Amino acid sequence: MVLLGIFPWIIFLIFLKILNEKIPKNLLFASLFYFVAVLIYSYKEPRISLLFVIIYLFSIHIYFLRGNIKHTIFSTFWFFMLDILYFLGSKEAKFDIIIPIAITTLSLRQYSSKIDFLIFNIFSMSLIISYYYNLYLFFMLLSVYSFYFLFLSLLEYKLKLEKESSEYKRLLDRAVNTEVQKKLLQVDDNIAISSKKLKEIFKLSNYTVSTTDLEAMAERVVKGLLDLGYTGVIISIFPRKIFKKLGFFPNYKLIVENITTEKLNKVNINEEDKYIIIPLKVSNEKLGFLAVYKKEGVSAKETEYLITYANSVATAVANIVHFEDLIKLEELTYKTFESLDIGIAVLDENFNIKTSNKRFKEMSDLESNNLFESIPELRHLEKDFKEVIEKNKAFETILSSINKQGFIYRIKALPLYTQSSPDESIDTPKIVLIIEDITEKEKLEAQIIETEKLAVIGKMAAALAHEIKNPLTAISASAYRIKSKAKKLNDNKIIEFSEKIETHSERARNIIDRVLNYSKPSYHKLEVINIKDILRQTLEFIEHSLKGKKIKIKTNLRKNALVNGDKNALQQVF
């Protein structure tokens, strides 16, 4: 019985030792008093053993008070009175009242929770009942207090672990925060130093990239870096052949001459001569270089700053060059647009003129911004222009006149879709209207057609000329024979007529030759001739055709009017 009763307390004490927890003195005394009470009870001395049970319960109650002096004094007095009553009372009274009162006194304490209150008081009631029911069972149940204390110790140990864990986390967080704060302070110091330098450098960037003048920008770059404490600065911008140097830069001419394309592929640092050359590149396009010399040498951090700044300068240079090229292109486009001999205008969906060139303005009424009010002759084309927008299809037609009678114009309308602003994704429909004066072109085409007709006629005339030349040859030969016979007869009149027949036959032959040469390169037989003779021969040729027309020809010619020309051609002219 002794071993069975003391065993739970031994387990409790061993468990506290394992947990490395300090054993409460009150509970240690309680376990000793319980051991003595059980031992005495085993020797059949219940009266004395119950005395030690009261002391056992007193030790447990003192443990529950946890150092409350006022309650401890009162409890000591109370249990002392119970002991006195135990000795003075009758045998029946001590069994009936004292022990249950002592057990009930244990319930007068603070509880950690309602469950704790419920469990403890149920156990106390069970203990009182066992006291009246079976004293042996009562002594056994008294050891169950050790399990209750074991349960409380486990809860306290758990709370202790949680508290230690929380404290450890707090200390760890504090240590980490302290270290982080320390590192942050170091970083803040570095950032402050870097920020100061970057502010100076990007202060340059702000007014560097705000200009569109490369000369001014280059001047600001070298001056700004010199103000930052660098001894000498050089900048070279290839696209505009700009070279700027400021400050002292030893052997800079030799250094610049030795800068090759290969060297501009990377940053060149010369620690011995204490200078750095940074290429100005954008998308692998070499725009120039930035060279910086410092008497004390360029540090690693300064190198980073300068590379960052050089990249900013390179971007600014690229933007300015691109901007200048765009301006030139815009000027060229505008000049081309204005100088075109074709009228061009851009219309919105309501046919209002958004922009137009000089030639279009000459064709239209400048007082109105609407196309059909500006050029009323186009109003009948409004439906066709609407279809250009709706069907996204070009339209073309020919008008005989717009603002000038006798002129011909080609009208062409093309669809155009543009965004009203960069923020808008919907395209706004527009029309490109082209008005071209094709009067001269039409005339040239008509002349070409007429020339082609004349060429056909020429070919026909050439065919006829070949047929006419044969009779002329026979006429000339016959005239020659008549003249020969007239000479024998001395008939001057026949001789004169024969010579005229020969002369005009020859002239007819020459005319036919010219008709044959109509489609061939023209040539003239130039010689010194007398205009008087040419006119006389021409008048004799047409004299017969003037008969009966009542036309008289009077001549007033100088004796000799010599010129250098083609006799037959002049005769045709006359």
Coordinates of C-alpha atoms in Angstrom, one line a residue:
M1 CA 0.0 0.0 0.0
V2 CA 2.9 2.4 0.9
L3 CA 4.5 1.9 -2.5
L4 CA 1.2 2.1 -4.4
G5 CA 0.3 5.3 -2.6
I6 CA 3.7 7.1 -2.9
F7 CA 4.2 5.9 -6.6
P8 CA 2.3 8.9 -8.2
W9 CA 4.3 11.4 -6.2
I10 CA 7.5 9.7 -7.2
I11 CA 6.5 10.0 -10.9
F12 CA 5.6 13.6 -10.3
L13 CA 9.0 14.5 -8.8
I14 CA 10.9 12.5 -11.4
F15 CA 9.0 14.3 -14.2
L16 CA 9.9 17.7 -12.7
K17 CA 13.5 16.7 -12.6
I18 CA 13.4 15.6 -16.3
L19 CA 11.8 18.9 -17.2
N20 CA 14.6 20.6 -15.3
E21 CA 12.1 22.4 -13.2
K22 CA 12.6 23.4 -9.6
I23 CA 10.6 21.2 -7.2
P24 CA 8.3 23.4 -5.0
K25 CA 9.1 23.0 -1.3
N26 CA 5.4 22.8 -0.3
L27 CA 4.8 20.0 -2.7
L28 CA 8.0 18.2 -1.6
F29 CA 6.8 18.4 2.1
A30 CA 3.3 17.4 1.0
S31 CA 4.7 14.2 -0.6
L32 CA 6.8 13.5 2.6
F33 CA 3.7 14.0 4.8
Y34 CA 1.6 11.8 2.5
F35 CA 4.4 9.1 2.7
V36 CA 4.4 9.2 6.5
A37 CA 0.5 9.2 6.7
V38 CA 0.3 6.1 4.4
L39 CA 3.2 4.4 6.3
I40 CA 1.4 5.0 9.7
Y41 CA -1.9 3.9 8.3
S42 CA -0.3 0.7 7.1
Y43 CA 0.6 0.0 10.8
K44 CA -3.1 0.3 11.8
E45 CA -2.8 3.7 13.3
P46 CA -5.5 5.7 11.4
R47 CA -5.9 8.4 14.1
I48 CA -2.2 9.5 13.8
S49 CA -2.1 9.0 10.0
L50 CA -5.1 11.3 9.6
L51 CA -3.2 14.0 11.6
F52 CA -0.5 13.8 8.9
V53 CA -3.3 13.9 6.2
I54 CA -4.4 17.3 7.6
I55 CA -0.7 18.5 7.5
Y56 CA -0.5 17.1 3.9
L57 CA -3.6 19.0 2.9
F58 CA -2.2 22.1 4.6
S59 CA 1.0 21.9 2.6
I60 CA -1.0 21.6 -0.6
H61 CA -3.1 24.6 0.4
I62 CA 0.0 26.7 1.1
Y63 CA 1.2 25.8 -2.4
F64 CA -2.0 27.1 -3.9
L65 CA -1.7 30.4 -2.0
R66 CA 1.6 31.1 -3.9
G67 CA 3.2 33.4 -1.4
N68 CA 0.1 35.4 -0.3
I69 CA 1.3 36.2 3.2
K70 CA -2.1 37.4 4.5
H71 CA -3.9 34.2 3.3
T72 CA -0.9 32.1 4.4
I73 CA -1.2 33.3 8.0
F74 CA -4.9 32.8 8.0
S75 CA -4.6 29.3 6.5
T76 CA -2.0 28.3 9.0
F77 CA -4.2 29.4 11.9
W78 CA -7.2 27.6 10.3
F79 CA -5.4 24.3 9.9
F80 CA -3.8 24.7 13.4
M81 CA -7.4 25.0 14.8
L82 CA -8.4 21.9 12.8
D83 CA -5.5 20.0 14.4
I84 CA -6.6 21.1 17.8
L85 CA -10.2 20.1 17.1
Y86 CA -8.9 16.8 15.8
F87 CA -7.1 16.0 19.1
L88 CA -9.8 17.4 21.4
G89 CA -12.8 16.1 19.5
S90 CA -14.5 12.8 19.9
K91 CA -13.6 9.8 17.9
E92 CA -16.7 10.1 15.8
A93 CA -16.5 13.8 15.3
K94 CA -13.0 13.7 13.8
F95 CA -14.0 11.3 11.2
D96 CA -17.2 13.0 10.4
I97 CA -16.2 16.7 10.1
I98 CA -12.5 17.7 10.4
I99 CA -11.1 15.9 7.3
P100 CA -14.0 17.0 5.0
I101 CA -13.5 20.6 6.3
A102 CA -9.8 20.4 5.5
I103 CA -10.5 19.0 2.0
T104 CA -13.2 21.7 1.4
T105 CA -10.7 24.4 2.5
L106 CA -8.5 23.4 -0.5
S107 CA -11.3 24.5 -2.9
L108 CA -10.9 28.1 -1.6
R109 CA -8.3 29.2 -4.1
Q110 CA -7.9 30.9 -7.5
Y111 CA -8.5 28.8 -10.6
S112 CA -7.0 29.2 -14.1
S113 CA -10.2 28.4 -15.8
K114 CA -13.7 27.0 -15.4
I115 CA -12.5 23.5 -16.4
D116 CA -9.9 23.7 -13.7
F117 CA -12.5 24.7 -11.1
L118 CA -14.8 21.9 -12.2
I119 CA -12.2 19.1 -12.3
F120 CA -10.7 20.1 -8.9
N121 CA -14.0 20.3 -7.1
I122 CA -15.3 17.0 -8.5
F123 CA -12.1 15.4 -7.3
S124 CA -12.6 17.0 -3.9
M125 CA -16.1 15.7 -3.6
S126 CA -15.0 12.2 -4.6
L127 CA -12.3 12.4 -2.0
I128 CA -14.9 13.3 0.7
I129 CA -17.2 10.6 -0.3
S130 CA -14.4 8.0 -0.3
Y131 CA -13.5 9.2 3.2
Y132 CA -16.9 8.2 4.5
Y133 CA -17.1 5.1 2.3
N134 CA -13.7 3.4 2.6
L135 CA -10.7 4.8 4.4
Y136 CA -8.3 2.7 2.3
L137 CA -9.7 4.1 -0.9
F138 CA -9.5 7.5 0.6
F139 CA -5.7 7.1 1.2
M140 CA -5.2 5.9 -2.3
L141 CA -7.2 8.8 -3.8
L142 CA -5.1 11.3 -1.8
S143 CA -2.2 10.5 -4.1
V144 CA -4.2 11.7 -7.2
Y145 CA -3.3 15.2 -6.2
S146 CA 0.1 14.5 -7.6
F147 CA -1.5 13.9 -11.1
Y148 CA -3.3 17.2 -10.8
F149 CA 0.0 18.9 -10.0
L150 CA 1.6 17.1 -12.8
F151 CA -1.1 18.5 -15.1
L152 CA -0.5 22.0 -13.7
S153 CA 3.2 21.6 -14.1
L154 CA 2.8 20.6 -17.8
L155 CA 0.6 23.6 -18.4
E156 CA 3.1 25.9 -16.7
Y157 CA 5.9 24.3 -18.6
K158 CA 4.0 24.9 -21.8
L159 CA 3.3 28.5 -20.9
K160 CA 7.0 28.9 -20.0
L161 CA 8.1 27.5 -23.3
E162 CA 5.7 29.7 -25.2
K163 CA 6.9 32.7 -23.1
E164 CA 10.5 31.7 -23.7
S165 CA 9.8 31.2 -27.4
S166 CA 8.0 34.6 -27.6
E167 CA 10.9 36.2 -25.7
Y168 CA 13.4 34.5 -27.9
K169 CA 11.6 35.7 -31.0
R170 CA 11.4 39.2 -29.5
L171 CA 15.1 39.2 -28.7
L172 CA 15.8 37.7 -32.1
D173 CA 13.7 40.3 -33.8
R174 CA 15.3 43.0 -31.7
A175 CA 18.8 41.7 -32.6
V176 CA 17.8 41.4 -36.3
N177 CA 16.2 44.9 -36.2
T178 CA 19.3 46.3 -34.5
E179 CA 21.5 44.7 -37.2
V180 CA 19.2 45.8 -40.0
Q181 CA 19.1 49.3 -38.6
K182 CA 22.9 49.3 -38.4
K183 CA 23.1 48.1 -42.0
L184 CA 20.4 50.6 -43.1
L185 CA 22.3 53.4 -41.4
Q186 CA 25.4 52.3 -43.4
V187 CA 23.3 52.1 -46.6
D188 CA 21.7 55.5 -45.8
D189 CA 25.2 57.0 -45.4
N190 CA 26.3 55.5 -48.8
I191 CA 23.0 56.6 -50.4
A192 CA 23.5 60.1 -49.0
I193 CA 27.0 60.2 -50.5
S194 CA 25.8 58.7 -53.8
S195 CA 22.7 60.9 -53.8
K196 CA 24.8 64.0 -53.4
K197 CA 27.0 63.0 -56.4
L198 CA 24.1 61.9 -58.5
K199 CA 22.2 65.1 -57.8
E200 CA 25.1 67.0 -59.2
I201 CA 25.4 64.7 -62.2
F202 CA 21.7 64.5 -62.9
K203 CA 21.4 68.2 -62.3
L204 CA 23.5 68.4 -65.5
S205 CA 21.2 65.8 -67.1
N206 CA 18.2 68.0 -66.5
Y207 CA 19.4 71.0 -68.4
T208 CA 21.5 68.9 -70.8
V209 CA 18.6 66.9 -72.3
S210 CA 16.3 70.0 -72.2
T211 CA 18.1 71.7 -75.1
T212 CA 17.9 70.9 -78.8
D213 CA 21.2 72.6 -79.6
L214 CA 24.1 70.1 -79.7
E215 CA 26.7 72.8 -79.4
A216 CA 25.1 74.3 -76.3
M217 CA 24.6 70.8 -74.8
A218 CA 28.3 69.9 -75.4
E219 CA 29.4 73.2 -73.8
R220 CA 27.2 72.5 -70.7
V221 CA 28.5 68.9 -70.3
V222 CA 32.2 69.9 -70.2
K223 CA 31.5 73.0 -68.0
G224 CA 29.2 71.0 -65.6
L225 CA 31.7 68.1 -65.1
L226 CA 34.5 70.7 -64.6
D227 CA 32.4 72.3 -61.8
L228 CA 32.1 68.9 -60.1
G229 CA 35.8 68.9 -59.5
Y230 CA 37.3 67.1 -62.5
T231 CA 40.5 68.6 -63.9
G232 CA 39.8 68.3 -67.6
V233 CA 36.8 67.2 -69.8
I234 CA 36.6 66.4 -73.5
I235 CA 33.4 65.6 -75.5
S236 CA 33.2 64.7 -79.1
I237 CA 29.9 64.2 -81.0
F238 CA 30.5 62.5 -84.4
P239 CA 27.2 63.2 -86.2
R240 CA 27.7 67.0 -86.1
K241 CA 31.5 67.0 -85.8
I242 CA 31.4 68.8 -82.5
F243 CA 34.6 68.8 -80.3
K244 CA 34.7 70.6 -76.9
K245 CA 37.5 70.7 -74.4
L246 CA 37.6 72.5 -71.1
G247 CA 40.2 72.5 -68.3
F248 CA 43.6 70.9 -68.2
F249 CA 43.9 67.5 -70.0
P250 CA 47.5 66.4 -70.5
N251 CA 48.4 65.0 -73.9
Y252 CA 44.8 65.2 -75.0
K253 CA 45.7 65.6 -78.7
L254 CA 47.7 62.4 -78.7
I255 CA 44.9 60.6 -76.8
V256 CA 42.2 61.8 -79.2
E257 CA 44.2 60.8 -82.2
N258 CA 44.7 57.3 -80.8
I259 CA 40.9 56.8 -80.2
T260 CA 39.8 54.2 -82.7
T261 CA 36.5 52.5 -83.4
E262 CA 37.6 49.4 -81.5
K263 CA 38.4 51.5 -78.4
L264 CA 34.9 52.9 -78.4
N265 CA 33.4 49.4 -77.9
K266 CA 34.0 49.6 -74.2
V267 CA 35.0 52.0 -71.4
N268 CA 38.8 52.7 -71.4
I269 CA 40.3 53.5 -68.0
N270 CA 44.0 54.6 -67.8
E271 CA 44.9 54.4 -64.1
E272 CA 48.5 55.5 -64.8
D273 CA 47.5 58.7 -66.6
K274 CA 44.4 59.1 -64.5
Y275 CA 41.8 59.5 -67.2
I276 CA 38.7 57.6 -68.4
I277 CA 37.2 57.5 -71.9
I278 CA 33.5 56.6 -72.1
P279 CA 31.9 55.9 -75.5
L280 CA 28.6 57.6 -76.2
K281 CA 26.5 54.7 -77.7
V282 CA 22.8 54.1 -78.3
S283 CA 21.8 50.7 -79.7
N284 CA 25.4 50.0 -80.7
E285 CA 25.5 53.2 -82.7
K286 CA 28.7 55.2 -81.8
L287 CA 27.8 58.8 -81.4
G288 CA 31.0 60.0 -79.9
F289 CA 33.0 59.8 -76.6
L290 CA 33.4 61.6 -73.3
A291 CA 36.9 61.8 -71.8
V292 CA 37.5 62.9 -68.2
Y293 CA 40.8 63.6 -66.4
K294 CA 41.3 64.0 -62.7
K295 CA 44.5 64.8 -61.1
E296 CA 43.8 62.6 -58.1
G297 CA 42.6 59.7 -60.3
V298 CA 39.0 58.6 -61.1
S299 CA 37.6 56.3 -58.4
A300 CA 35.4 53.2 -59.0
K301 CA 32.3 55.0 -57.8
E302 CA 33.0 58.0 -59.9
T303 CA 33.4 55.7 -62.9
E304 CA 29.9 54.4 -62.3
Y305 CA 28.6 57.9 -62.0
L306 CA 30.3 59.0 -65.2
I307 CA 29.1 55.9 -67.1
T308 CA 25.5 56.7 -66.0
Y309 CA 25.9 60.3 -67.0
A310 CA 27.5 59.4 -70.4
N311 CA 24.6 57.1 -71.1
S312 CA 22.3 60.1 -70.4
V313 CA 24.3 62.3 -72.7
A314 CA 24.3 59.7 -75.4
T315 CA 20.5 59.4 -75.2
A316 CA 20.2 63.1 -75.4
V317 CA 22.5 63.3 -78.4
A318 CA 20.6 60.6 -80.2
N319 CA 17.3 62.3 -79.5
I320 CA 18.6 65.7 -80.6
V321 CA 20.1 64.2 -83.8
H322 CA 16.9 62.4 -84.5
F323 CA 14.8 65.5 -83.7
E324 CA 17.0 67.6 -86.1
D325 CA 16.6 65.0 -88.8
L326 CA 12.9 64.9 -88.3
I327 CA 12.8 68.7 -88.6
K328 CA 14.7 68.6 -91.8
L329 CA 12.5 65.9 -93.2
E330 CA 9.4 67.9 -92.1
E331 CA 10.8 71.0 -93.8
L332 CA 11.6 69.0 -97.0
T333 CA 8.2 67.4 -96.9
Y334 CA 6.5 70.8 -96.4
K335 CA 8.5 72.5 -99.2
T336 CA 7.8 69.6 -101.5
F337 CA 4.1 69.6 -100.6
E338 CA 3.9 73.4 -101.2
S339 CA 5.9 73.3 -104.4
L340 CA 3.9 70.6 -106.1
D341 CA 2.0 71.8 -109.2
I342 CA -0.8 69.5 -108.1
G343 CA -3.5 70.7 -105.7
I344 CA -3.5 68.5 -102.5
A345 CA -5.8 68.8 -99.5
V346 CA -6.7 66.7 -96.5
L347 CA -10.5 66.6 -95.6
D348 CA -12.2 65.3 -92.5
E349 CA -15.4 63.2 -92.6
N350 CA -17.5 66.4 -92.9
F351 CA -15.4 67.5 -95.9
N352 CA -13.8 70.4 -94.0
I353 CA -10.3 71.3 -95.3
K354 CA -7.8 70.4 -92.6
T355 CA -4.7 71.3 -94.6
S356 CA -3.9 72.1 -98.2
N357 CA -0.9 73.2 -100.3
K358 CA -0.4 76.5 -102.2
R359 CA -1.7 75.1 -105.6
F360 CA -5.0 73.9 -104.0
K361 CA -5.5 77.3 -102.4
E362 CA -5.1 78.9 -105.8
M363 CA -7.9 76.7 -107.1
S364 CA -10.3 77.3 -104.2
D365 CA -12.1 80.0 -102.3
L366 CA -10.0 80.8 -99.2
E367 CA -13.0 82.4 -97.4
S368 CA -14.6 79.0 -96.7
N369 CA -13.2 76.0 -95.0
N370 CA -15.7 73.6 -96.5
L371 CA -14.7 71.9 -99.7
F372 CA -18.0 72.3 -101.5
E373 CA -18.3 75.9 -100.5
S374 CA -14.7 76.5 -101.5
I375 CA -15.0 74.7 -104.9
P376 CA -18.8 74.5 -105.8
E377 CA -18.0 72.6 -109.0
L378 CA -17.2 69.5 -106.9
R379 CA -20.5 69.4 -105.0
H380 CA -22.0 66.8 -107.4
L381 CA -19.2 64.5 -106.3
E382 CA -20.2 64.5 -102.6
K383 CA -21.8 61.0 -102.8
D384 CA -18.6 59.6 -104.4
F385 CA -16.5 61.2 -101.7
K386 CA -18.7 59.6 -99.0
E387 CA -18.2 56.2 -100.5
V388 CA -14.4 56.7 -100.3
I389 CA -14.7 56.8 -96.5
E390 CA -17.5 54.2 -96.2
K391 CA -16.0 51.6 -98.6
N392 CA -12.3 52.6 -98.1
K393 CA -11.9 52.8 -101.8
A394 CA -10.2 55.4 -104.0
F395 CA -12.2 57.5 -106.5
E396 CA -11.1 59.2 -109.7
T397 CA -12.7 61.3 -112.4
I398 CA -12.1 64.0 -115.0
L399 CA -13.7 67.5 -114.9
S400 CA -13.6 69.9 -117.9
S401 CA -13.1 73.0 -115.7
I402 CA -13.1 74.1 -112.0
N403 CA -12.3 77.8 -111.8
K404 CA -11.0 78.4 -115.4
Q405 CA -12.9 77.7 -118.6
G406 CA -11.1 75.6 -121.1
F407 CA -9.0 73.7 -118.5
I408 CA -9.2 70.0 -117.7
Y409 CA -8.6 68.6 -114.2
R410 CA -8.2 65.1 -112.9
I411 CA -9.9 64.6 -109.5
K412 CA -8.6 61.8 -107.3
A413 CA -9.8 61.0 -103.7
L414 CA -7.9 58.5 -101.5
P415 CA -9.0 57.2 -98.0
L416 CA -6.8 58.1 -95.1
Y417 CA -7.1 56.9 -91.5
T418 CA -5.2 58.7 -88.7
Q419 CA -5.4 58.9 -84.9
S420 CA -6.8 62.2 -83.6
S421 CA -4.3 62.0 -80.6
P422 CA -1.7 59.5 -79.3
D423 CA -4.2 58.5 -76.5
E424 CA -6.9 57.6 -78.9
S425 CA -7.0 54.1 -80.4
I426 CA -9.8 54.7 -82.8
D427 CA -8.7 55.9 -86.3
T428 CA -10.4 59.0 -87.6
P429 CA -11.4 58.7 -91.3
K430 CA -10.0 61.4 -93.7
I431 CA -9.8 62.0 -97.4
V432 CA -6.7 63.0 -99.4
L433 CA -8.0 65.0 -102.3
I434 CA -5.8 65.5 -105.4
I435 CA -6.6 68.0 -108.1
E436 CA -4.3 67.9 -111.1
D437 CA -4.4 70.3 -114.1
I438 CA -4.0 68.0 -117.1
T439 CA -4.9 70.6 -119.8
E440 CA -1.4 70.6 -121.3
K441 CA -1.2 66.8 -121.0
E442 CA -4.4 66.5 -122.9
K443 CA -3.2 68.9 -125.5
L444 CA 0.0 67.0 -125.9
E445 CA -1.9 63.8 -126.2
A446 CA -4.1 65.4 -128.9
Q447 CA -1.0 66.6 -130.7
I448 CA 0.4 63.1 -130.6
I449 CA -2.8 61.7 -132.0
E450 CA -2.7 64.4 -134.7
T451 CA 0.9 63.6 -135.5
E452 CA 0.1 60.0 -135.8
K453 CA -2.7 60.9 -138.2
L454 CA -0.3 63.1 -140.2
A455 CA 2.2 60.2 -140.2
V456 CA -0.4 58.0 -141.8
I457 CA -1.2 60.7 -144.3
G458 CA 2.5 61.1 -145.0
K459 CA 2.9 57.4 -145.7
M460 CA -0.1 57.5 -148.0
A461 CA 1.4 60.6 -149.7
A462 CA 4.7 58.9 -150.1
A463 CA 3.0 56.0 -151.8
L464 CA 1.2 58.4 -154.2
A465 CA 4.5 60.3 -154.7
H466 CA 6.2 57.3 -156.1
E467 CA 3.3 56.9 -158.6
I468 CA 3.4 60.6 -159.6
K469 CA 7.2 60.7 -160.2
N470 CA 7.0 58.3 -163.1
P471 CA 4.7 60.6 -165.2
L472 CA 6.9 63.6 -164.3
T473 CA 9.9 61.8 -165.7
A474 CA 8.1 61.2 -168.9
I475 CA 6.9 64.9 -169.0
S476 CA 10.5 66.1 -168.4
A477 CA 11.9 63.9 -171.1
S478 CA 9.1 64.9 -173.6
A479 CA 9.8 68.6 -172.8
Y480 CA 13.5 68.1 -173.4
R481 CA 12.8 66.5 -176.9
I482 CA 10.4 69.3 -177.8
K483 CA 12.9 71.9 -176.8
S484 CA 15.6 70.2 -178.9
K485 CA 13.3 70.2 -182.0
A486 CA 12.3 73.9 -181.3
K487 CA 16.0 74.8 -181.3
K488 CA 16.4 73.3 -184.7
L489 CA 13.3 75.3 -185.8
N490 CA 14.5 78.5 -184.0
D491 CA 11.0 78.7 -182.4
N492 CA 11.8 80.7 -179.2
K493 CA 8.3 80.6 -177.9
I494 CA 8.3 76.7 -177.9
I495 CA 11.8 76.7 -176.4
E496 CA 10.6 79.0 -173.5
F497 CA 7.5 76.9 -172.8
S498 CA 9.7 73.7 -172.9
E499 CA 12.1 75.2 -170.4
K500 CA 9.2 76.2 -168.1
I501 CA 7.9 72.6 -168.3
E502 CA 11.3 71.3 -167.4
T503 CA 11.7 73.7 -164.5
H504 CA 8.3 73.1 -163.0
S505 CA 8.7 69.3 -163.5
E506 CA 12.0 69.5 -161.6
R507 CA 10.2 71.6 -158.9
A508 CA 7.4 69.0 -158.7
R509 CA 10.0 66.3 -158.3
N510 CA 11.7 68.2 -155.5
I511 CA 8.3 68.6 -153.7
I512 CA 7.6 64.9 -154.1
D513 CA 11.1 64.2 -152.7
R514 CA 10.3 66.3 -149.7
V515 CA 7.0 64.4 -149.2
L516 CA 9.0 61.2 -149.3
N517 CA 11.4 62.6 -146.6
Y518 CA 8.5 63.7 -144.4
S519 CA 9.0 61.0 -141.8
K520 CA 12.8 61.1 -142.2
P521 CA 15.3 63.5 -140.7
S522 CA 15.0 66.8 -142.6
Y523 CA 18.0 68.3 -144.5
H524 CA 18.5 71.4 -146.7
K525 CA 20.8 72.2 -149.6
L526 CA 22.2 75.6 -148.7
E527 CA 23.6 77.8 -151.4
V528 CA 23.8 81.5 -152.3
I529 CA 20.6 82.4 -154.1
N530 CA 18.8 85.6 -155.3
I531 CA 15.4 86.1 -153.7
K532 CA 14.3 88.1 -156.7
D533 CA 14.8 85.0 -159.0
I534 CA 13.0 82.7 -156.6
L535 CA 10.0 85.1 -156.3
R536 CA 9.8 85.5 -160.1
Q537 CA 9.8 81.7 -160.7
T538 CA 7.2 81.3 -158.0
L539 CA 4.9 83.9 -159.6
E540 CA 5.3 82.3 -163.0
F541 CA 4.2 79.0 -161.4
I542 CA 1.1 80.3 -159.9
E543 CA 0.2 82.8 -162.7
H544 CA -2.1 80.3 -164.4
S545 CA -4.0 79.5 -161.1
L546 CA -4.7 83.3 -160.6
K547 CA -6.4 83.8 -163.9
G548 CA -10.1 84.6 -163.5
K549 CA -9.7 85.4 -159.7
K550 CA -9.2 89.1 -160.2
I551 CA -6.0 89.0 -158.2
K552 CA -3.1 91.4 -159.2
I553 CA 0.4 90.9 -157.8
K554 CA 2.7 93.9 -157.7
T555 CA 6.4 93.4 -156.9
N556 CA 8.9 95.9 -155.7
L557 CA 12.2 94.1 -155.5
R558 CA 15.8 95.2 -155.3
K559 CA 18.0 94.2 -158.2
N560 CA 20.0 91.7 -156.1
A561 CA 18.8 90.2 -152.8
L562 CA 21.3 87.5 -152.1
V563 CA 20.8 85.0 -149.2
N564 CA 22.2 81.7 -148.1
G565 CA 19.3 79.2 -148.2
D566 CA 17.5 76.2 -149.8
K567 CA 16.0 77.3 -153.2
N568 CA 13.2 74.7 -153.2
A569 CA 12.3 75.2 -149.6
L570 CA 12.0 79.0 -150.0
Q571 CA 9.9 78.5 -153.2
Q572 CA 7.5 76.3 -151.2
V573 CA 7.3 79.0 -148.5
F574 CA 6.5 81.8 -151.1

